[in-house]
mmCIF file of C-alpha atoms in Angstrom:
data_model
loop_
_atom_site.group_PDB
_atom_site.id
_atom_site.type_symbol
_atom_site.label_atom_id
_atom_site.label_comp_id
_atom_site.label_asym_id
_atom_site.label_seq_id
_atom_site.Cartn_x
_atom_site.Cartn_y
_atom_site.Cartn_z
ATOM 1 C CA UNK A 1 4.983 -6.243 0.871
ATOM 2 C CA UNK A 2 8.548 -6.476 -0.433
ATOM 3 C CA UNK A 3 11.132 -4.375 1.338
ATOM 4 C CA UNK A 4 12.236 -1.183 -0.456
ATOM 5 C CA UNK A 5 11.696 2.542 -0.831
ATOM 6 C CA UNK A 6 8.324 3.826 0.222
ATOM 7 C CA UNK A 7 6.615 6.966 -1.078
ATOM 8 C CA UNK A 8 5.334 9.551 1.479
ATOM 9 C CA UNK A 9 3.188 12.624 0.966
ATOM 10 C CA UNK A 10 6.023 14.735 2.457
ATOM 11 C CA UNK A 11 8.564 13.872 -0.176
ATOM 12 C CA UNK A 12 9.441 16.410 -2.883
ATOM 13 C CA UNK A 13 10.530 14.117 -5.827
ATOM 14 C CA UNK A 14 10.960 15.021 -9.428
ATOM 15 C CA UNK A 15 7.793 13.891 -11.134
ATOM 16 C CA UNK A 16 9.683 11.186 -13.154
ATOM 17 C CA UNK A 17 11.318 9.839 -10.070
ATOM 18 C CA UNK A 18 7.905 9.710 -8.356
ATOM 19 C CA UNK A 19 6.469 7.975 -11.382
ATOM 20 C CA UNK A 20 9.201 5.329 -11.480
ATOM 21 C CA UNK A 21 8.728 4.647 -7.675
ATOM 22 C CA UNK A 22 4.914 4.384 -7.938
ATOM 23 C CA UNK A 23 5.297 1.976 -10.928
ATOM 24 C CA UNK A 24 7.683 -0.156 -9.009
ATOM 25 C CA UNK A 25 5.446 -0.319 -5.934
ATOM 26 C CA UNK A 26 2.409 -1.151 -8.077
ATOM 27 C CA UNK A 27 4.373 -3.977 -9.910
ATOM 28 C CA UNK A 28 5.647 -5.375 -6.566
ATOM 29 C CA UNK A 29 2.056 -5.500 -5.249
ATOM 30 C CA UNK A 30 0.766 -7.272 -8.352
ATOM 31 C CA UNK A 31 3.669 -9.788 -8.225
ATOM 32 C CA UNK A 32 3.078 -10.483 -4.588
ATOM 33 C CA UNK A 33 -0.594 -11.177 -5.145
ATOM 34 C CA UNK A 34 0.086 -13.469 -8.129
ATOM 35 C CA UNK A 35 2.843 -15.344 -6.234
ATOM 36 C CA UNK A 36 0.446 -16.033 -3.324
ATOM 37 C CA UNK A 37 -2.348 -17.111 -5.693
ATOM 38 C CA UNK A 38 -4.948 -15.122 -3.811
ATOM 39 C CA UNK A 39 -8.578 -15.624 -4.789
ATOM 40 C CA UNK A 40 -10.452 -12.814 -6.592
ATOM 41 C CA UNK A 41 -12.622 -10.696 -4.253
ATOM 42 C CA UNK A 42 -15.600 -8.688 -5.262
ATOM 43 C CA UNK A 43 -15.338 -6.314 -2.331
ATOM 44 C CA UNK A 44 -12.690 -5.819 0.368
ATOM 45 C CA UNK A 45 -11.445 -3.497 3.080
ATOM 46 C CA UNK A 46 -7.665 -2.710 2.936
ATOM 47 C CA UNK A 47 -5.621 -1.599 5.874
ATOM 48 C CA UNK A 48 -1.961 -0.587 5.454
ATOM 49 C CA UNK A 49 0.252 -1.093 8.478
ATOM 50 C CA UNK A 50 3.347 1.080 8.699
ATOM 51 C CA UNK A 51 6.373 -0.484 10.372
ATOM 52 C CA UNK A 52 8.594 2.517 10.879
ATOM 53 C CA UNK A 53 12.239 2.879 11.751
ATOM 54 C CA UNK A 54 12.705 3.128 15.499
ATOM 55 C CA UNK A 55 12.939 6.891 16.279
ATOM 56 C CA UNK A 56 11.820 9.042 19.222
ATOM 57 C CA UNK A 57 9.258 11.242 17.473
ATOM 58 C CA UNK A 58 5.693 10.246 16.731
ATOM 59 C CA UNK A 59 4.675 9.020 13.263
ATOM 60 C CA UNK A 60 1.605 9.745 11.205
ATOM 61 C CA UNK A 61 0.935 6.529 9.161
ATOM 62 C CA UNK A 62 -1.392 8.535 6.905
ATOM 63 C CA UNK A 63 1.660 10.164 5.354
ATOM 64 C CA UNK A 64 2.367 6.881 3.607
ATOM 65 C CA UNK A 65 -0.889 6.903 1.685
ATOM 66 C CA UNK A 66 0.800 7.354 -1.678
ATOM 67 C CA UNK A 67 2.514 3.968 -1.132
ATOM 68 C CA UNK A 68 -0.776 2.428 -0.092
ATOM 69 C CA UNK A 69 -2.442 3.830 -3.267
ATOM 70 C CA UNK A 70 0.244 2.422 -5.480
ATOM 71 C CA UNK A 71 -0.090 -1.004 -3.752
ATOM 72 C CA UNK A 72 -3.893 -1.009 -4.082
ATOM 73 C CA UNK A 73 -3.449 -0.221 -7.807
ATOM 74 C CA UNK A 74 -1.244 -3.287 -7.984
ATOM 75 C CA UNK A 75 -3.922 -5.402 -6.293
ATOM 76 C CA UNK A 76 -6.394 -4.357 -9.063
ATOM 77 C CA UNK A 77 -3.663 -5.012 -11.740
ATOM 78 C CA UNK A 78 -3.290 -8.537 -10.424
ATOM 79 C CA UNK A 79 -7.055 -9.168 -10.478
ATOM 80 C CA UNK A 80 -7.558 -9.381 -6.718
ATOM 81 C CA UNK A 81 -10.161 -6.717 -6.988
ATOM 82 C CA UNK A 82 -12.228 -5.649 -10.020
ATOM 83 C CA UNK A 83 -11.497 -1.944 -9.355
ATOM 84 C CA UNK A 84 -10.446 0.417 -6.534
ATOM 85 C CA UNK A 85 -13.653 2.410 -6.553
ATOM 86 C CA UNK A 86 -16.139 2.490 -3.546
ATOM 87 C CA UNK A 87 -18.174 -0.374 -5.005
ATOM 88 C CA UNK A 88 -15.273 -2.730 -4.530
ATOM 89 C CA UNK A 89 -12.929 -1.149 -1.922
ATOM 90 C CA UNK A 90 -13.281 0.271 1.531
ATOM 91 C CA UNK A 91 -10.152 2.092 2.624
ATOM 92 C CA UNK A 92 -7.161 1.920 2.525
ATOM 93 C CA UNK A 93 -6.982 2.738 6.214
ATOM 94 C CA UNK A 94 -3.680 3.522 7.943
ATOM 95 C CA UNK A 95 -2.477 1.668 11.034
ATOM 96 C CA UNK A 96 0.684 1.888 12.972
ATOM 97 C CA UNK A 97 2.615 -1.391 13.441
ATOM 98 C CA UNK A 98 5.753 -2.408 15.362
ATOM 99 C CA UNK A 99 8.949 -0.560 14.420
ATOM 100 C CA UNK A 100 11.487 -2.508 12.384
ATOM 101 C CA UNK A 101 14.890 -3.242 13.948
ATOM 102 C CA UNK A 102 16.980 -2.703 10.846
ATOM 103 C CA UNK A 103 16.705 -0.883 7.558
ATOM 104 C CA UNK A 104 13.999 1.547 6.472
ATOM 105 C CA UNK A 105 10.285 1.647 7.105
ATOM 106 C CA UNK A 106 8.204 -1.193 5.842
ATOM 107 C CA UNK A 107 4.524 -1.542 5.046
ATOM 108 C CA UNK A 108 2.162 -4.471 5.319
ATOM 109 C CA UNK A 109 -1.232 -4.807 3.654
ATOM 110 C CA UNK A 110 -4.200 -6.435 5.342
ATOM 111 C CA UNK A 111 -6.977 -7.316 2.854
ATOM 112 C CA UNK A 112 -10.286 -8.323 4.425
ATOM 113 C CA UNK A 113 -13.044 -9.708 2.243
ATOM 114 C CA UNK A 114 -16.452 -8.002 2.930
ATOM 115 C CA UNK A 115 -19.920 -8.643 1.602
ATOM 116 C CA UNK A 116 -20.834 -6.869 -1.709
ATOM 117 C CA UNK A 117 -22.602 -3.545 -1.226
ATOM 118 C CA UNK A 118 -26.414 -3.541 -1.767
ATOM 119 C CA UNK A 119 -27.330 -0.683 -4.008
#
């Protein structure tokens, strides 16, 4: 995903600042999907991989779930998935990636097509 500010569950932002950040993350995800011309999927598993700044303390990649949610909404906006409900989406699951050498934390999305659920 594009480099920029990420949203965490530990932040205490004004509701309008949080709204603007979620909107930007959602738009960036939709633009990325459209630019890559990814095919439409009926069902997928999504993993988000956090690439943190190099610091000594341990990180909890689950704290970045608000960013992952905004990105998944952007995948739906771009038409990659019909919806982000359980019929079409498994996850998003957090994973820890390699630290970045410069700048702030970054996030990668891994989207894996899976067979449609049988109901």
